[in-house]
XYZ file of C-alpha atoms in Angstrom:
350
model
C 1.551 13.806 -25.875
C -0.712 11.347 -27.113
C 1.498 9.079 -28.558
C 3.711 8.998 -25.797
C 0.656 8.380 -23.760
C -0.111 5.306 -26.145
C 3.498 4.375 -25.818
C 3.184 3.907 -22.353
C -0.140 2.588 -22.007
C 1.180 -0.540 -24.819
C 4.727 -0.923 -22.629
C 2.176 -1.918 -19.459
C 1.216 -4.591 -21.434
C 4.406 -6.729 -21.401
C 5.369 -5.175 -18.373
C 2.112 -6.584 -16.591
C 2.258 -10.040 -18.191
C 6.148 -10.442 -17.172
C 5.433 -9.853 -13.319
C 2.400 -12.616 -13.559
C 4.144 -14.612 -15.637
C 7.490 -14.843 -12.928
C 5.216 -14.632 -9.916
C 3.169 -18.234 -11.593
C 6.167 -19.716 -11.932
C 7.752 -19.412 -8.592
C 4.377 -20.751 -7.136
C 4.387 -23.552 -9.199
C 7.669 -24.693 -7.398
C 7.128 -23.180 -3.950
C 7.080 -26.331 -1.490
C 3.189 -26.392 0.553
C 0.655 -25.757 -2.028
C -2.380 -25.875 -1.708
C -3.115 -29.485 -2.130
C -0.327 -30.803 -0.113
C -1.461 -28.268 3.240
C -4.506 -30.183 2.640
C -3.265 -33.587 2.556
C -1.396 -32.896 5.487
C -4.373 -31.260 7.361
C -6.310 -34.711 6.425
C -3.924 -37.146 7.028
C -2.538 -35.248 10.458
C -6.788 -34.953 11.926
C -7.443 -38.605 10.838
C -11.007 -39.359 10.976
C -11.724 -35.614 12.175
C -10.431 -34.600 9.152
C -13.665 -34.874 7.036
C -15.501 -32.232 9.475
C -12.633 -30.079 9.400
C -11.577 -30.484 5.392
C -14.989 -28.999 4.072
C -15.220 -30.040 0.686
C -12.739 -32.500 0.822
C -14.608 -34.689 3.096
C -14.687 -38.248 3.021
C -11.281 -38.700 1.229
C -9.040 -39.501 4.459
C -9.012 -43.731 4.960
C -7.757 -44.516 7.737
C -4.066 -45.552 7.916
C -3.529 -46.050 4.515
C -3.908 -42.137 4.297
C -4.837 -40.832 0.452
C -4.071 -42.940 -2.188
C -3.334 -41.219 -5.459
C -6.779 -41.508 -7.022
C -7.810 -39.345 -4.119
C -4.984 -37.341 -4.398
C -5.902 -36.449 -7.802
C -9.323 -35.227 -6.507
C -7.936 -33.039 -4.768
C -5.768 -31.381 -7.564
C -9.396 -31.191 -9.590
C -10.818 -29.407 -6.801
C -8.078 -26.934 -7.109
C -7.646 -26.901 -10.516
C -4.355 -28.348 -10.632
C -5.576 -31.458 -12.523
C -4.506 -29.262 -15.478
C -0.938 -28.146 -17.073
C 0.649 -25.065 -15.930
C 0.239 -23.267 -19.206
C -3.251 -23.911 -19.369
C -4.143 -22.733 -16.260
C -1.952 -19.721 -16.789
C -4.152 -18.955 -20.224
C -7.269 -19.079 -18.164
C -6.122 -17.016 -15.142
C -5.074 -13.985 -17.291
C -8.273 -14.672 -19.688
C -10.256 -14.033 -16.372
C -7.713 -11.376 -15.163
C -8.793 -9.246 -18.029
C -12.100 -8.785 -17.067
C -11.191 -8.207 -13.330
C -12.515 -11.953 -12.667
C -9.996 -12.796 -9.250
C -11.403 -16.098 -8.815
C -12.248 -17.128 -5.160
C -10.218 -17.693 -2.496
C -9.536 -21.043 -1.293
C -9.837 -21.120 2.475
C -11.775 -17.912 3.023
C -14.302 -19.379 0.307
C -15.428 -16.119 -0.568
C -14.421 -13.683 -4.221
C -11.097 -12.218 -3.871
C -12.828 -8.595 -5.272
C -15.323 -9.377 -2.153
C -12.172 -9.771 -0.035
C -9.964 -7.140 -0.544
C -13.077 -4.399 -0.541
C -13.515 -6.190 2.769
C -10.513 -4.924 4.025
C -9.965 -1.564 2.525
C -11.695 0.634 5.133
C -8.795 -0.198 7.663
C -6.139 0.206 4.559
C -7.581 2.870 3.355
C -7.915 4.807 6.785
C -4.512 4.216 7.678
C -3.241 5.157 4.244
C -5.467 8.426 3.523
C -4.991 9.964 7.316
C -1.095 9.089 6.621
C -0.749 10.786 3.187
C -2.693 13.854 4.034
C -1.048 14.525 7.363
C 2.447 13.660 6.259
C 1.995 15.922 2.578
C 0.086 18.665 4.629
C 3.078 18.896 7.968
C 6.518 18.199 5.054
C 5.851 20.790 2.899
C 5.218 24.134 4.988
C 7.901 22.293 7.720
C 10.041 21.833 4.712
C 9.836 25.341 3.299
C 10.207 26.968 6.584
C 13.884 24.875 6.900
C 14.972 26.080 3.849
C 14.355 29.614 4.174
C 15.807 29.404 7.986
C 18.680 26.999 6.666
C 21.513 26.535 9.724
C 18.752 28.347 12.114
C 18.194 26.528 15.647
C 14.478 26.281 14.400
C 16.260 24.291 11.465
C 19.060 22.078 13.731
C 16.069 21.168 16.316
C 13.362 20.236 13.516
C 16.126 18.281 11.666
C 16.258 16.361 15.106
C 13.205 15.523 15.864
C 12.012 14.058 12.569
C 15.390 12.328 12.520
C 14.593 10.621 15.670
C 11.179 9.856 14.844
C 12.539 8.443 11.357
C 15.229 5.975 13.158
C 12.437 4.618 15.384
C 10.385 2.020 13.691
C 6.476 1.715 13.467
C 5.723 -0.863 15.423
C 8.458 0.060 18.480
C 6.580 3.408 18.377
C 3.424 1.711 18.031
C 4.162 -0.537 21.346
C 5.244 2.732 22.876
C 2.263 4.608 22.177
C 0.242 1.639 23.412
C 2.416 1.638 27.310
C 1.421 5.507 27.316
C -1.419 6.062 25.911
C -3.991 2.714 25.790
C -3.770 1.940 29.478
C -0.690 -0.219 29.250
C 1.089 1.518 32.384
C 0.218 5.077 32.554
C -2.971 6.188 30.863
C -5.779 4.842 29.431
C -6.985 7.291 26.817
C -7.523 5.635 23.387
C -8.633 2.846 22.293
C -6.514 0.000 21.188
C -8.768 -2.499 18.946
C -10.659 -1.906 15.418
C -11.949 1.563 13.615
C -14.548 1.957 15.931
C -16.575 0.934 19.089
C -18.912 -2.020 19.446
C -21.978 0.178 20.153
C -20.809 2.808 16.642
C -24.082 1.951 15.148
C -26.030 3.289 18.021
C -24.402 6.864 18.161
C -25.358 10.282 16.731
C -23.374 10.917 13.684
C -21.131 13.298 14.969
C -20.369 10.977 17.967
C -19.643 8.561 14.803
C -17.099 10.828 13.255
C -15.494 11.366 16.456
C -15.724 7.504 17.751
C -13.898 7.138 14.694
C -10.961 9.667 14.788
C -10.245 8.537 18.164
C -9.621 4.919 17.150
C -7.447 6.454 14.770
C -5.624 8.271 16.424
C -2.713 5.622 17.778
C -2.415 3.731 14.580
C -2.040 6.869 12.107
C 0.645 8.346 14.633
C 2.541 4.734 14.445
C 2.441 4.813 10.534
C 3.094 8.558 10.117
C 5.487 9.776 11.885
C 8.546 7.600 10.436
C 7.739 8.818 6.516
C 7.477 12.866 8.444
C 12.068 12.762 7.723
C 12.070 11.926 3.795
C 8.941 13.900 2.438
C 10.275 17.359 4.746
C 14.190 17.462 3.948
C 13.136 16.110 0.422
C 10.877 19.662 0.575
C 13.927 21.395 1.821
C 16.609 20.270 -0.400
C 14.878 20.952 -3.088
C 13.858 24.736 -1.972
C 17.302 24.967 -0.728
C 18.638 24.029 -4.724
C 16.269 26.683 -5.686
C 16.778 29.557 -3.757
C 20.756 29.335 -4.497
C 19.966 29.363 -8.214
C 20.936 32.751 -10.178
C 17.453 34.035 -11.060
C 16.698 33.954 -7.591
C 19.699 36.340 -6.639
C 18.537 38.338 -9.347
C 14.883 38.611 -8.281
C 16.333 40.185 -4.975
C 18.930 42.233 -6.274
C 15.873 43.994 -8.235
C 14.055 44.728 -5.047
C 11.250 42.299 -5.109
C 9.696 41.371 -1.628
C 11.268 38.015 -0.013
C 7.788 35.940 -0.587
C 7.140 37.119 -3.586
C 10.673 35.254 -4.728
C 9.862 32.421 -2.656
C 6.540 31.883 -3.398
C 6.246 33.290 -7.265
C 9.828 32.355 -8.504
C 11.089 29.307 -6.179
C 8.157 27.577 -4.847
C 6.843 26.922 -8.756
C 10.354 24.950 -9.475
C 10.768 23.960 -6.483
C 7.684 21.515 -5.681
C 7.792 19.527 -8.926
C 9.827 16.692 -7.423
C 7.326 17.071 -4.709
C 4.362 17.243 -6.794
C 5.068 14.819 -9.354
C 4.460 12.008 -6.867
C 1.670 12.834 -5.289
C -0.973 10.345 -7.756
C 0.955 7.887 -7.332
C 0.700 8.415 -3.319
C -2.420 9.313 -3.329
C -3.818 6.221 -5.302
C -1.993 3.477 -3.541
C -2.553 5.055 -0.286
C -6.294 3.513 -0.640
C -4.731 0.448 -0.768
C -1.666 0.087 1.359
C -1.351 -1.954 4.580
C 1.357 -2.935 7.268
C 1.108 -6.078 8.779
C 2.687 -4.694 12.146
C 0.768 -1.716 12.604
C -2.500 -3.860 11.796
C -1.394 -6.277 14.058
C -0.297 -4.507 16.603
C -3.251 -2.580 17.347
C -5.685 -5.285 15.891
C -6.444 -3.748 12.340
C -8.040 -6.624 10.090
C -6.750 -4.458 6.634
C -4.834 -5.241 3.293
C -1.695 -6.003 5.320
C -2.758 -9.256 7.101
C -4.493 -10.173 4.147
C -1.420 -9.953 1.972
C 0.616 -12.330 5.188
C -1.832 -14.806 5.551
C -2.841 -15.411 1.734
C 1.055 -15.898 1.478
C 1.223 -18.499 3.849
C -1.512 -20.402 3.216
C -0.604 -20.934 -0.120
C -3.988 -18.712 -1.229
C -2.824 -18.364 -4.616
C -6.122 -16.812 -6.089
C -5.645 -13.778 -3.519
C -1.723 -13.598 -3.973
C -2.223 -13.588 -7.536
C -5.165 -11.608 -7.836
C -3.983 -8.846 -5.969
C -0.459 -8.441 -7.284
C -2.277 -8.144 -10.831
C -4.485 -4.946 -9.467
C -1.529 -3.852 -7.603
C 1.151 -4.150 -10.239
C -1.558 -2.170 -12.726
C -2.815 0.236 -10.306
C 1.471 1.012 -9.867
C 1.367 0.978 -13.850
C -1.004 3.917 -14.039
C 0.326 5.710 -11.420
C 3.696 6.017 -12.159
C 1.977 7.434 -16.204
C 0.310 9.687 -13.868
C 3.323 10.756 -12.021
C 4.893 11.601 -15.325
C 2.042 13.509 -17.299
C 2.165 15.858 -14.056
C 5.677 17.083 -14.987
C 3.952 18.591 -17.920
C 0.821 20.330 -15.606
C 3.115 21.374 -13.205
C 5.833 22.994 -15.679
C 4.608 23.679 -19.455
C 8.439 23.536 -20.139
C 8.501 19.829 -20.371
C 7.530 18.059 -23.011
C 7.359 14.401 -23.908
C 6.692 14.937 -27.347
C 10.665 14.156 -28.925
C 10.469 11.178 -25.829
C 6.898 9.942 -28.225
């Protein structure tokens, strides 16, 4: 197990450098950079566009708009004064030690940006994954055992129709029932909590808080309720037509004992399995509709408006966390195959 373990843990390596290494390279010949949206915001304010440049102030002259020695300030200011591979070097030298850089129009650390952001990802994400693993799996179980039941033809339905109805049509919906759009005006409809949160009682707090979530977590939920339960059921279903199982019954053992003592332990490993993996990168997950929609400043909008505004320290940045945190995750995934059933080993894989 340990080799394999090392195995792994050395694969990352080139695995991690390949995805930076392709992602640098399409920015380097993406058209809008980061220099030339600030060219064009200087040259398209005119005079204004000292005030509004910040740091590039004073380099707009008149009609004759930036000459190239100005130009090339600019590129120093954003480090592209040097070549590609250079700056490449450097990045992942500083990627190493979890050094992001700072962003360029939100002037702040990317690390101080994205923990910024993470209570509304990390709300949305946590609620989600509980609430979806804790409903698919006793939903799931249930529709195997009653398999062709009405209980199983009208379950089947309902998830099905909540699965071919997307987020943010749901999300709208919710909003005309629910957040006083045209019939009632129950929850709230902007941020994690109240303007006056500070000044309640803590378990006003908690509840100030659940009821902002309320809406959103329903939005983000309810489409990802269809794969997680028949995924349950299919694989009970697999199970419980298996020969031991018959032969558990035929001996006269009680119907949960089989299910529960037999099935369910072969059964959930496919389920199992990828639940680090969920559970890690539901800390950090965000969708930009949702957070739109119901005015959520999380990872999602982050992610949209570092892409197009050219923020390449945050686009970068994050994809390297990302990509690793995926990396571990998916090691993770695999080393519970061997927790959940001693049978498999990865020592002939090693």
């Amino acid at each position: 197990m340990g080799v394999y373990i090392l195995k792994r843990l050395l694969l990352m390596i080139p695995t991690l450098f390949g995805v930076m290494l392709i992602t640098f390279l399409v920015t380097q010949f993406v058209p809008g950079g980061p220099v030339e949206k600030m060219m064009a915001e200087i040259e398209g304010r005119g005079a204004r566009g000292e005030a509004a440049a910040g740091a590039a102030a004073g380099l707009y002259q008149g009609n004759r708009g930036l000459d190239q020695e100005r130009i090339e300030q600019l590129k120093r200011m954003y480090g592209f004064d040097r070549p590609p591979l250079e700056r490449f070097v450097t990045m992942m030298g500083n990627y190493l030690v979890f050094d992001f850089g700072e962003s360029y129009y939100h002037h702040r650390s990317v690390a101080d940006l994205v923990i910024s952001k993470l209570p509304v990802s990390m709300s949305l994400g946590l609620w989600s994954f509980f609430i979806v693993y804790l409903t698919c799996i006793p939903l799931g179980i249930s529709k195997a055992v009653r398999d062709g039941s009405r209980f199983d033809v009208l379950t089947s339905t309902v998830i099905l129709v909540g699965y071919a109805i997307p987020g943010f049509v749901l999300g709208i919906v919710l909003i005309v029932l629910f957040g006083g759009g045209s019939f009632w005006n129950i929850f709230p409809l902007r941020g994690l909590v109240s303007d006056n949160w500070h000044e309640l009682g803590l378990a006003a707090k908690v509840l100030d808080y659940l009821w902002h979530m309320v809406l959103p977590v329903t939005a983000s939920t309810v489409g990802s309720l269809a794969v997680m339960t028949l995924l349950t059921k299919n694989s009970f279903l697999e199970e419980i037509r298996k020969q031991y199982v018959l032969t558990a019954r035929a001996k006269g053992l009680p119907a949960n004992q089989v299910l529960y003592k037999h099935v369910f332990r072969n059964a959930i490993i496919p389920i199992i399995t990828g639940f680090p993996g969920t559970f890690i990168t539901s800390f950090f997950t965000g969708s930009l509709l949702i957070e739109t929609i119901f005015s959520l400043d999380g990872m999602g909008l982050l992610a949209y408006s570092s892409v197009m505004s050219r923020d390449y320290p945050v686009v970068l940045g994050t994809l390297y966390f990302f990509t690793l945190l995926g990396l571990v995750s998916r090691l993770l995934s695999d080393l519970c195959y061997v927790l959940v059933d001693p049978r498999i080993s990865f020592e002939r894989v090693a």
